[in-house]
Amino acid sequence: MKNFNFKSATSTKEATKLSSVKTTFLAGGMTLIPAMKLRLAAYSDLINIKKIKGISGIKVSSKSIRIGATTTHAEVAASKEVGKSIPSLAVLAEGIGDPQVRNRGTIGGSIANNDPAADYPSACLALNAIIHTSKRKIAADKFFKGMFETDLKKGELIESIEFQVPEKSGYAKFPNPASRYAIVGVYIAKFKNEVRAAITGAGNYVFRSNELEKALSANFSTSAIDKVNISSKELNSDIHASAEYRAHIIKVMAKKALSFS
Amino acid sequence: MAVIKIKVNGKEISREVSDSTLLSDFIRDNLLLTGTHIGCDTSQCGACVVHLNGKSVKSCTTLVADCNGDEITTIEGLSKNGKLHPMQESFKKHHGLQCGFCTPGMVMSAVDLLQKNKNPSEQEIRDWLEGNICRCTGYQGIVAAVKDAASKM
Ligand SMILES: Cc1cc2nc3c(=O)[nH]c(=O)nc-3n(C[C@H](O)[C@H](O)[C@H](O)COP(=O)(O)OP(=O)(O)OC[C@H]3O[C@@H](n4cnc5c(N)ncnc54)[C@H](O)[C@@H]3O)c2cc1C
Ligand code: FES
Ligand code: FES
């Protein structure tokens, strides 16, 4: 790991002020530190954001759940409020990596990183989330831009993620047996006037499945999924699974997600 | 460089360290507590697990600078007055180790599990130890050890 300076910000304003092209924010470090150790990334300064007040914790209203960016996966998994109003979100958090990753890793870090196999991005798309940053509000549909790419500008800090409470929802993933990242993860959410289905792990980055959404809007049942045709054309092929296998697993996970809802 | 104040195994410590020092390196190289092991570069093996303010974390993926004012327990901090911790006794009794490389991390992780769940099922033990890799035992002895320790703690 190349040497760097460690700075701790106590407010969003201070964090953004300390930020430049050579710096990056440090949350749980569960992605950033391994990347720096492997020399995939190097920065002059790491700006710790865990001491910033007001960007951690969970707020629930009847319509939405707002989760602060530095809230850990373990906190979301253990939250009674999340478990009550969007149980699938607590299930997702509990399935991330391992207990030590969940004790440190944060929701903001996961979303900012936008790993193609990360879990949370699928929740953001399916639950029609709003990403609140130091500058603006971004709809999840506009936030995820490509592999490890988001709409965030340099120095823009995620403060919280606001998930809309659906009538029903479920998340199922087919995990990589070593890392628990998604080989395929499917998040389905039914709202009063729409059904949203997001898929992670299968493509370049998280995406919504038009086919699943159309079928499930007409008939919210597993038999509707049977009739859906998922094309393998744009899907990933790697040592873990071929594109055709992923296309198949999407339907299997979609049915499982539905059975959890 | 900055002066870091940190409590390790109950002892207040104040040291000057470079900002990029990993907690695992600090524990091993500065404090010479070599029970904490380093088995990978990818944050996956769990040999380095210690407790940070009572919760298990991977010390190889934590900066010391990020632990200023915090409390750390390493494997050396578990035994009291020369007596092994019940989890350590149990690993010994049930052959929860062979080469011992993964053991410090396994034990620290398992102790954290029992803080949260006093009577875990076999499946819960296996799920919890997801982040601890053992290349020797085949895990059977480890799971038996954690079950037995749960009945004694
Ligand atoms: C062994 C292992 C297994 C894992 N398994 C899974 C898994 O199954 N599923 C899964 O989804 N993930 C998995 N992860 C990743 C884990 O969830 C990370 O915690 C997460 O992706 C990054 O969060 P962090 O808080 O650790 O971020 P950091 O590593 O601190 O930061 C990551 C990036 O996000 C930026 N960032 C952080 N917070 C903000 C913010 N508030 N605003 C703007 N930018 C920010 C940082 O600058 C950095 O570029 C795993 C990681 C490991 C090590
Ligand atoms: S040394 Fe492997 S996880 Fe820390
Ligand atoms: S006892 Fe050898 S790695 Fe676990």
CSV table of C-alpha atoms in Angstrom, one decimal, chain A residues 78-191:
chain,number,residue,atom,x,y,z
A,78,ALA,CA,-30.4,-6.0,13.0
A,79,SER,CA,-32.8,-3.1,12.7
A,80,LYS,CA,-36.3,-4.0,14.0
A,81,GLU,CA,-37.8,-1.1,12.0
A,82,VAL,CA,-36.2,-2.2,8.7
A,83,GLY,CA,-37.3,-5.8,9.5
A,84,LYS,CA,-40.8,-4.6,10.0
A,85,SER,CA,-41.4,-2.3,7.2
A,86,ILE,CA,-39.1,-3.7,4.4
A,87,PRO,CA,-38.0,-7.2,5.6
A,88,SER,CA,-36.3,-8.0,2.3
A,89,LEU,CA,-33.8,-5.1,2.9
A,90,ALA,CA,-32.8,-6.6,6.3
A,91,VAL,CA,-32.4,-10.0,4.6
A,92,LEU,CA,-30.2,-8.5,1.9
A,93,ALA,CA,-27.9,-6.8,4.5
A,94,GLU,CA,-27.6,-10.0,6.5
A,95,GLY,CA,-26.4,-11.8,3.4
A,96,ILE,CA,-23.5,-9.5,2.6
A,97,GLY,CA,-20.1,-11.1,2.9
A,98,ASP,CA,-19.4,-12.2,6.4
A,99,PRO,CA,-20.0,-10.9,9.9
A,100,GLN,CA,-16.7,-8.9,10.0
A,101,VAL,CA,-17.5,-7.3,6.6
A,102,ARG,CA,-21.0,-6.4,7.9
A,103,ASN,CA,-19.6,-4.9,11.1
A,104,ARG,CA,-17.5,-2.4,9.1
A,105,GLY,CA,-18.9,-2.1,5.6
A,106,THR,CA,-21.5,0.7,5.0
A,107,ILE,CA,-24.4,1.2,2.7
A,108,GLY,CA,-23.0,4.5,1.3
A,109,GLY,CA,-19.7,2.8,0.5
A,110,SER,CA,-21.4,-0.1,-1.2
A,111,ILE,CA,-23.5,2.2,-3.4
A,112,ALA,CA,-20.7,4.6,-4.2
A,113,ASN,CA,-18.6,1.7,-5.3
A,114,ASN,CA,-21.3,0.2,-7.5
A,115,ASP,CA,-19.6,-3.2,-7.8
A,116,PRO,CA,-21.4,-5.2,-10.5
A,117,ALA,CA,-22.0,-8.0,-8.0
A,118,ALA,CA,-22.9,-5.9,-5.0
A,119,ASP,CA,-26.3,-6.4,-3.3
A,120,TYR,CA,-27.5,-2.9,-2.3
A,121,PRO,CA,-27.6,-1.4,-5.8
A,122,SER,CA,-30.4,-3.8,-6.6
A,123,ALA,CA,-32.4,-2.7,-3.6
A,124,CYS,CA,-32.0,1.0,-4.7
A,125,LEU,CA,-33.4,0.3,-8.1
A,126,ALA,CA,-36.2,-2.0,-7.0
A,127,LEU,CA,-37.3,0.2,-4.1
A,128,ASN,CA,-37.2,3.3,-6.2
A,129,ALA,CA,-34.6,4.9,-3.8
A,130,ILE,CA,-33.6,8.5,-3.7
A,131,ILE,CA,-29.9,9.1,-3.0
A,132,HIS,CA,-29.4,12.2,-0.9
A,133,THR,CA,-25.9,13.7,-1.4
A,134,SER,CA,-24.1,16.8,-0.1
A,135,LYS,CA,-25.2,18.6,-3.3
A,136,ARG,CA,-28.6,17.1,-4.5
A,137,LYS,CA,-31.1,14.3,-4.6
A,138,ILE,CA,-30.5,11.6,-7.3
A,139,ALA,CA,-33.1,9.0,-8.3
A,140,ALA,CA,-31.6,5.5,-8.2
A,141,ASP,CA,-32.6,5.1,-11.9
A,142,LYS,CA,-30.2,7.9,-12.8
A,143,PHE,CA,-27.5,7.1,-10.2
A,144,PHE,CA,-25.9,3.8,-11.4
A,145,LYS,CA,-24.0,4.6,-14.6
A,146,GLY,CA,-21.7,1.7,-15.4
A,147,MET,CA,-19.3,-0.8,-14.0
A,148,PHE,CA,-18.0,0.8,-10.8
A,149,GLU,CA,-19.4,4.1,-12.1
A,150,THR,CA,-22.1,6.3,-10.6
A,151,ASP,CA,-23.4,9.8,-11.2
A,152,LEU,CA,-21.4,11.1,-8.2
A,153,LYS,CA,-19.1,14.0,-8.9
A,154,LYS,CA,-15.6,14.3,-7.3
A,155,GLY,CA,-16.0,15.4,-3.7
A,156,GLU,CA,-19.8,14.7,-3.7
A,157,LEU,CA,-20.7,12.8,-0.5
A,158,ILE,CA,-23.7,10.4,-0.1
A,159,GLU,CA,-25.5,11.4,3.1
A,160,SER,CA,-28.4,9.0,3.1
A,161,ILE,CA,-30.5,6.6,0.9
A,162,GLU,CA,-34.2,6.8,1.1
A,163,PHE,CA,-36.1,3.6,0.1
A,164,GLN,CA,-39.8,3.7,-0.7
A,165,VAL,CA,-41.8,1.2,1.3
A,166,PRO,CA,-43.5,-1.3,-1.1
A,167,GLU,CA,-46.6,-3.4,-0.6
A,168,LYS,CA,-44.5,-6.5,-1.0
A,169,SER,CA,-40.9,-7.3,-1.8
A,170,GLY,CA,-38.3,-10.0,-1.8
A,171,TYR,CA,-34.6,-10.5,-2.5
A,172,ALA,CA,-32.8,-13.7,-3.5
A,173,LYS,CA,-29.2,-14.2,-4.5
A,174,PHE,CA,-27.2,-17.0,-5.8
A,175,PRO,CA,-23.9,-16.2,-4.0
A,176,ASN,CA,-20.4,-16.9,-5.0
A,177,PRO,CA,-19.5,-19.5,-2.4
A,178,ALA,CA,-16.2,-17.9,-1.5
A,179,SER,CA,-17.0,-14.1,-1.3
A,180,ARG,CA,-20.8,-14.1,-1.0
A,181,TYR,CA,-21.0,-11.5,-3.8
A,182,ALA,CA,-23.9,-12.1,-6.1
A,183,ILE,CA,-23.4,-14.3,-9.1
A,184,VAL,CA,-27.0,-13.4,-9.7
A,185,GLY,CA,-29.2,-11.4,-7.3
A,186,VAL,CA,-32.9,-10.5,-8.0
A,187,TYR,CA,-34.9,-7.9,-6.1
A,188,ILE,CA,-38.6,-7.6,-6.7
A,189,ALA,CA,-40.8,-5.0,-5.3
A,190,LYS,CA,-44.6,-4.5,-5.8
A,191,PHE,CA,-45.9,-1.0,-5.4
